[in-house]
Tab-separated table of C-alpha atoms in Angstrom:
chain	number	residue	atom	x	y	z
V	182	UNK	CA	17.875	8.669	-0.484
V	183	UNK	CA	16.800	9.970	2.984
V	184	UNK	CA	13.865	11.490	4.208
V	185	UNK	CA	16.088	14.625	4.840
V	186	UNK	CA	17.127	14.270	1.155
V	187	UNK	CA	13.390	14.891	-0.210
V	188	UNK	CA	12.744	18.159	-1.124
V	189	UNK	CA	9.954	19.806	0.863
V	190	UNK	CA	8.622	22.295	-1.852
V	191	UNK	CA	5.781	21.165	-3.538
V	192	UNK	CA	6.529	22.130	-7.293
V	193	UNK	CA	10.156	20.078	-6.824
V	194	UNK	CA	8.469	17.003	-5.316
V	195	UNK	CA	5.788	16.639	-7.757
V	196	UNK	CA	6.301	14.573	-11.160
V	197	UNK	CA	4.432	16.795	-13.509
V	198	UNK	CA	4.867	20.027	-12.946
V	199	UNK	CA	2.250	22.386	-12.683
V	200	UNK	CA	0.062	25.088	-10.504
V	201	UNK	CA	-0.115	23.640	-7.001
V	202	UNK	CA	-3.775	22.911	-6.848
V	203	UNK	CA	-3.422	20.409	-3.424
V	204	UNK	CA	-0.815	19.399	-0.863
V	205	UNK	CA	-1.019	17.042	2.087
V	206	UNK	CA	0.694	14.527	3.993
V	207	UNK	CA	-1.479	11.415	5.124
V	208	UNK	CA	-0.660	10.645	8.602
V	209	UNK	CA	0.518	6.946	8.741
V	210	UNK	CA	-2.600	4.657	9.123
V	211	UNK	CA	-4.662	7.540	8.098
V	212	UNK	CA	-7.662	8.239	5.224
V	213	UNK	CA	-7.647	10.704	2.546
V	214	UNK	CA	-10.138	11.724	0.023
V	215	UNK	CA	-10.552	13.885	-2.776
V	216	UNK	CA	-11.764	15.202	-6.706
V	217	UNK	CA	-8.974	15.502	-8.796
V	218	UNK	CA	-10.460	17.704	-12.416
V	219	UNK	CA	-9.554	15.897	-15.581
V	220	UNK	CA	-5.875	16.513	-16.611
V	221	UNK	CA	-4.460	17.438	-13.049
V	222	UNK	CA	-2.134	15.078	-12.362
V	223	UNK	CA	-1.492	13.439	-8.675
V	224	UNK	CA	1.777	13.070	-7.284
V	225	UNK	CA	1.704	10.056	-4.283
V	226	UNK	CA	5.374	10.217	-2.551
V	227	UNK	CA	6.503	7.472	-0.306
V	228	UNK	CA	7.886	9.306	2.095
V	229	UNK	CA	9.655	6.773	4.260
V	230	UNK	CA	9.485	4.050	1.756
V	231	UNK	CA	8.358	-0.084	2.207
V	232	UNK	CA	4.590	2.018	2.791
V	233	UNK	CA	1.410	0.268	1.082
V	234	UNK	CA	-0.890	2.982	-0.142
V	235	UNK	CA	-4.365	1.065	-0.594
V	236	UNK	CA	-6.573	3.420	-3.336
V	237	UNK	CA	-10.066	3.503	-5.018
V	238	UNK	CA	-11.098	5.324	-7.845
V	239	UNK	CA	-14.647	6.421	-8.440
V	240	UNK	CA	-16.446	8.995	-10.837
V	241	UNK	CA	-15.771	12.220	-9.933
V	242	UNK	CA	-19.723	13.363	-9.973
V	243	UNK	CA	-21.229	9.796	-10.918
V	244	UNK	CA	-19.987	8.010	-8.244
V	245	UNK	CA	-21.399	4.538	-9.450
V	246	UNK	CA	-19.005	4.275	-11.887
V	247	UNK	CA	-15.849	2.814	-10.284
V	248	UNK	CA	-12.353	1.400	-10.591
V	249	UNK	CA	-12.394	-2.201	-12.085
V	250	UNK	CA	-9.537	-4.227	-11.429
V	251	UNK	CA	-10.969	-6.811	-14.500
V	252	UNK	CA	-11.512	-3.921	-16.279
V	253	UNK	CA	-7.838	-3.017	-15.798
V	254	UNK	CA	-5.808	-6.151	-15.911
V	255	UNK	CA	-7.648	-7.236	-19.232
V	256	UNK	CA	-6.813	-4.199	-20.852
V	257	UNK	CA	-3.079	-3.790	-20.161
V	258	UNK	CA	-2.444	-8.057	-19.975
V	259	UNK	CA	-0.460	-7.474	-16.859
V	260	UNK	CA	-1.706	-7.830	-13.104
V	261	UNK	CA	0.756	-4.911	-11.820
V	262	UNK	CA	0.899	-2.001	-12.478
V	263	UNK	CA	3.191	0.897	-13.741
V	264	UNK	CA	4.031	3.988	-16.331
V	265	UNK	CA	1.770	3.667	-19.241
V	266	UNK	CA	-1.328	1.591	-17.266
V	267	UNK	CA	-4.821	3.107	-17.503
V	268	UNK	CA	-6.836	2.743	-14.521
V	269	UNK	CA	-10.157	1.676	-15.955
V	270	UNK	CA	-13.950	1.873	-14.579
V	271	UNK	CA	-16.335	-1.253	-14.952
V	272	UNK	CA	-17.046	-0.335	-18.695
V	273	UNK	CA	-13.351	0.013	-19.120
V	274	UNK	CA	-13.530	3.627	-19.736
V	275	UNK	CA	-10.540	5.536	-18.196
V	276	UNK	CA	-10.518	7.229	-14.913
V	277	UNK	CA	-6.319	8.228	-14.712
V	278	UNK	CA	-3.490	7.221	-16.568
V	279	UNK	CA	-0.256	6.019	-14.597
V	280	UNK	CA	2.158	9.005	-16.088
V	281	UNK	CA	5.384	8.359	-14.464
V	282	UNK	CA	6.435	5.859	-11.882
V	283	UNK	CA	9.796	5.261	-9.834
V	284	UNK	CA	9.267	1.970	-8.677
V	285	UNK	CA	7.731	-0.012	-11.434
V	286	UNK	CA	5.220	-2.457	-9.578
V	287	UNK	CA	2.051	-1.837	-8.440
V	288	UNK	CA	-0.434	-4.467	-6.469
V	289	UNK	CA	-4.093	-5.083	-7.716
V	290	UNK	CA	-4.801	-8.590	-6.182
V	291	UNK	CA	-3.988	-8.607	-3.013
V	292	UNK	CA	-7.319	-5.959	-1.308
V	293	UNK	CA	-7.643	-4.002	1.352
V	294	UNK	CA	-7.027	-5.495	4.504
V	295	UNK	CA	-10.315	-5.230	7.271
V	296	UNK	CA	-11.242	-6.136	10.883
V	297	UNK	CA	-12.654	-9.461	9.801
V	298	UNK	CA	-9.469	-10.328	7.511
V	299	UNK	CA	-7.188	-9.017	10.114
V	300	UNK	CA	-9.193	-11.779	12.588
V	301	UNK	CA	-9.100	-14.564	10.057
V	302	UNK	CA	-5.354	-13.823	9.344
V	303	UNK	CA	-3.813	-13.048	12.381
V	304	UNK	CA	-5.990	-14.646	15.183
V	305	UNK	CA	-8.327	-12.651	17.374
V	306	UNK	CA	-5.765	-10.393	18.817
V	307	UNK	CA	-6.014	-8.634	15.707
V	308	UNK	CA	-9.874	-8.421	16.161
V	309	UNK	CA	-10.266	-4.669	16.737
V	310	UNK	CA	-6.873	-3.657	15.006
V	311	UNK	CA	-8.054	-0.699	12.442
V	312	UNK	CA	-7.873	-1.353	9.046
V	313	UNK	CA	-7.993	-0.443	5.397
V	314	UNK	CA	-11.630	-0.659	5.359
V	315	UNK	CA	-12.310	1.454	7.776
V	316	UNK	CA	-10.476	4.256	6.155
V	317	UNK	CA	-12.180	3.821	3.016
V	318	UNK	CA	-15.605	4.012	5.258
V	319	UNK	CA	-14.261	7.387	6.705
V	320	UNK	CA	-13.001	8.785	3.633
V	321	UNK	CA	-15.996	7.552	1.619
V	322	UNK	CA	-18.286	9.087	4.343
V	323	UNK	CA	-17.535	12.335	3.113
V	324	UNK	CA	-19.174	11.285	-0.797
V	325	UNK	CA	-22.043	9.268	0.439
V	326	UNK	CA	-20.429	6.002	-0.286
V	327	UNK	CA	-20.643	3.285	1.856
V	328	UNK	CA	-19.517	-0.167	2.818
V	329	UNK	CA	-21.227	-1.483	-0.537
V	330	UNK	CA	-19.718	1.471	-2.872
V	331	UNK	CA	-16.440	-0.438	-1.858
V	332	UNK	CA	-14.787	-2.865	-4.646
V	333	UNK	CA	-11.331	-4.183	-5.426
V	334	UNK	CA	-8.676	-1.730	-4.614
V	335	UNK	CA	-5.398	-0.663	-6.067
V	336	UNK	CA	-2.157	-1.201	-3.519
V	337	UNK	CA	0.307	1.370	-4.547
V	338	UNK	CA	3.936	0.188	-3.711
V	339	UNK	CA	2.764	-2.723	-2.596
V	340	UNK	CA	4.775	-5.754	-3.179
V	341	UNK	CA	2.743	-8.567	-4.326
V	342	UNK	CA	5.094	-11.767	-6.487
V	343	UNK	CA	2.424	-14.447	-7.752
V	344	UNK	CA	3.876	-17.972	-6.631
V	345	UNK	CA	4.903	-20.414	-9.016
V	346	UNK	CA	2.016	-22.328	-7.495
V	347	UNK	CA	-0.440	-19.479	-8.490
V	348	UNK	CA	-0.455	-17.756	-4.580
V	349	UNK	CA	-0.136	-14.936	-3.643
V	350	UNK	CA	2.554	-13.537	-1.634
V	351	UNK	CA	2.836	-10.169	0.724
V	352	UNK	CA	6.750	-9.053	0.666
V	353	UNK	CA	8.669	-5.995	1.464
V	354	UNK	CA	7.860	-3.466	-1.154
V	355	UNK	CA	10.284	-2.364	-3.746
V	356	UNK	CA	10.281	1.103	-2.485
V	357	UNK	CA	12.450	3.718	-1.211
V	358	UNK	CA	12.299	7.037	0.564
V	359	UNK	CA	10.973	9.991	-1.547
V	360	UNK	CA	9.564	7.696	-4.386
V	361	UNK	CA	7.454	8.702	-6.578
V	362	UNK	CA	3.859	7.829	-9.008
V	363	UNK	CA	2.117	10.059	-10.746
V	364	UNK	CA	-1.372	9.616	-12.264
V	365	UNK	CA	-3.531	12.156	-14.601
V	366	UNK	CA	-6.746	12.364	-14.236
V	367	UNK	CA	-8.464	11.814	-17.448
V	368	UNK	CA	-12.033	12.518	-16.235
V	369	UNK	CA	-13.016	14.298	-13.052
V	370	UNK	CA	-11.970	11.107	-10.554
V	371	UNK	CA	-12.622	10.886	-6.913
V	372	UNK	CA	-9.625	9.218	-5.541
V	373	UNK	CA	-10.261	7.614	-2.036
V	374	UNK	CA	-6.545	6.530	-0.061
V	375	UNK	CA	-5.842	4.222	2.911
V	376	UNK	CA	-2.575	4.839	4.018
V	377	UNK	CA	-2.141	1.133	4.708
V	378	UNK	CA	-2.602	0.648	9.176
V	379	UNK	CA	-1.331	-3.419	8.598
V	380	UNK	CA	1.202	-4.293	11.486
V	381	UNK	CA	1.059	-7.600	10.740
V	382	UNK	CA	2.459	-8.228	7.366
V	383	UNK	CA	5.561	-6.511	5.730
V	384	UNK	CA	3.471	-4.870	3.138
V	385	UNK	CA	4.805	-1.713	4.988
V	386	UNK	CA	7.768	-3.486	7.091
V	387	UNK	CA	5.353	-4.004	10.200
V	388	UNK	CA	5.706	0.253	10.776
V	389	UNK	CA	3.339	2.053	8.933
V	390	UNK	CA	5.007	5.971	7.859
V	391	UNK	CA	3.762	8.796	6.535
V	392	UNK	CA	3.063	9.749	2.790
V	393	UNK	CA	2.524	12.982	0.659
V	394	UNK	CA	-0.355	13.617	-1.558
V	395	UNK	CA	0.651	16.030	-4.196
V	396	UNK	CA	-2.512	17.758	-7.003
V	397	UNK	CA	-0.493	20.083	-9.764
V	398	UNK	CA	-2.478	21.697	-13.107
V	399	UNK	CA	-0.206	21.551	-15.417
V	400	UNK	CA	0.048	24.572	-17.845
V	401	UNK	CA	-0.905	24.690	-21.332
């Protein structure tokens, strides 16, 4: 599929259909925030595909409770993520449910990359390079959360294999143009996005694109 091959109406893109209640595309290397009310369901398109879209999950009013990748992992017995995975908060209550999913792998190990990673990683050229953190700072601005609100994220599309030595590896994604996840919300959930800025790995093939946000209610 190519980009010119994706529809561009809303109610044909998303998964589940529904009343349009959001649409937006995240500009590549860009932050997006918002509520999504318990049983809409978000739509997150890869629009150009091989794109790492870095997500946190908080309470929707209560924003202390959070995403918990232990939480998670433990529940499911998998590290990655897919149709049928419950995103869980630190008591392991459920935030959104993973609904549908067209590419069947999902990264929760490998973070959020940062300024100070990006240094660590990459030398000091990389020093004032932005990153994922940063995004999460600007969208989390908006909900009073700051640097230490932040926690283990979820890398949608991400491709992350675990080593036989137990390391961790950062590969081209399994993506494609115009795929497709979509989560329901099972309680009010703020969703925070970082559409991944890293130009220095192939977790989005060194040229971070575009994606598409996409909030439907679904009818009785």
């Amino acid at each position: 599929m190519t980009t010119t091959e994706i529809p561009t109406d809303p109610h044909e893109l998303a998964l589940v259909p529904g009343e349009i209640v959001s649409d937006a595309v995240i500009g590549d290397r860009a932050p997006w925030s918002g509520v999504v009310a318990a049983g809409d369901v978000l739509t997150i398109v890869d629009l150009y595909g091989n794109q790492a879209v870095d997500t946190l999950f908080y309470g929707g009013h209560d924003h202390t409770v959070r995403y918990s990748a232990q939480a998670t992992i433990a529940a499911q017995g998998n590290i990655f993520l897919t149709t049928g995975t419950v995103i869980r908060d630190q008591e392991s209550n459920a935030l959104m449910t993973i609904v549908d999913d067209e590419v069947g792998n999902h990264d929760t190990l490998g973070g959020a990359c940062s300024q100070e990673s990006n240094t660590l990683r990459y030398g000091h050229h990389a020093k004032h390079q932005h990153a994922c953190v940063e995004n999460f700072l600007i969208g989390g601005a908006k909900h009073d959360l700051g640097k230490r609100d932040l926690v283990g994220n979820v890398n949608f599309f991400m491709n992350v294999p675990v080593d036989p030595d137990g390391s961790l590896g950062i590969v081209d994604g399994l993506s494609a143009p115009g795929k497709r996840l979509a989560l329901r919300a099972e309680v009010d959930t703020l969703v925070l996005i970082s559409n991944c800025p890293q130009i220095n790995n192939p977790c989005n093939g060194f040229d971070p694109t575009a994606v598409r946000v996409i909030i439907t209610r679904p009818s009785a």
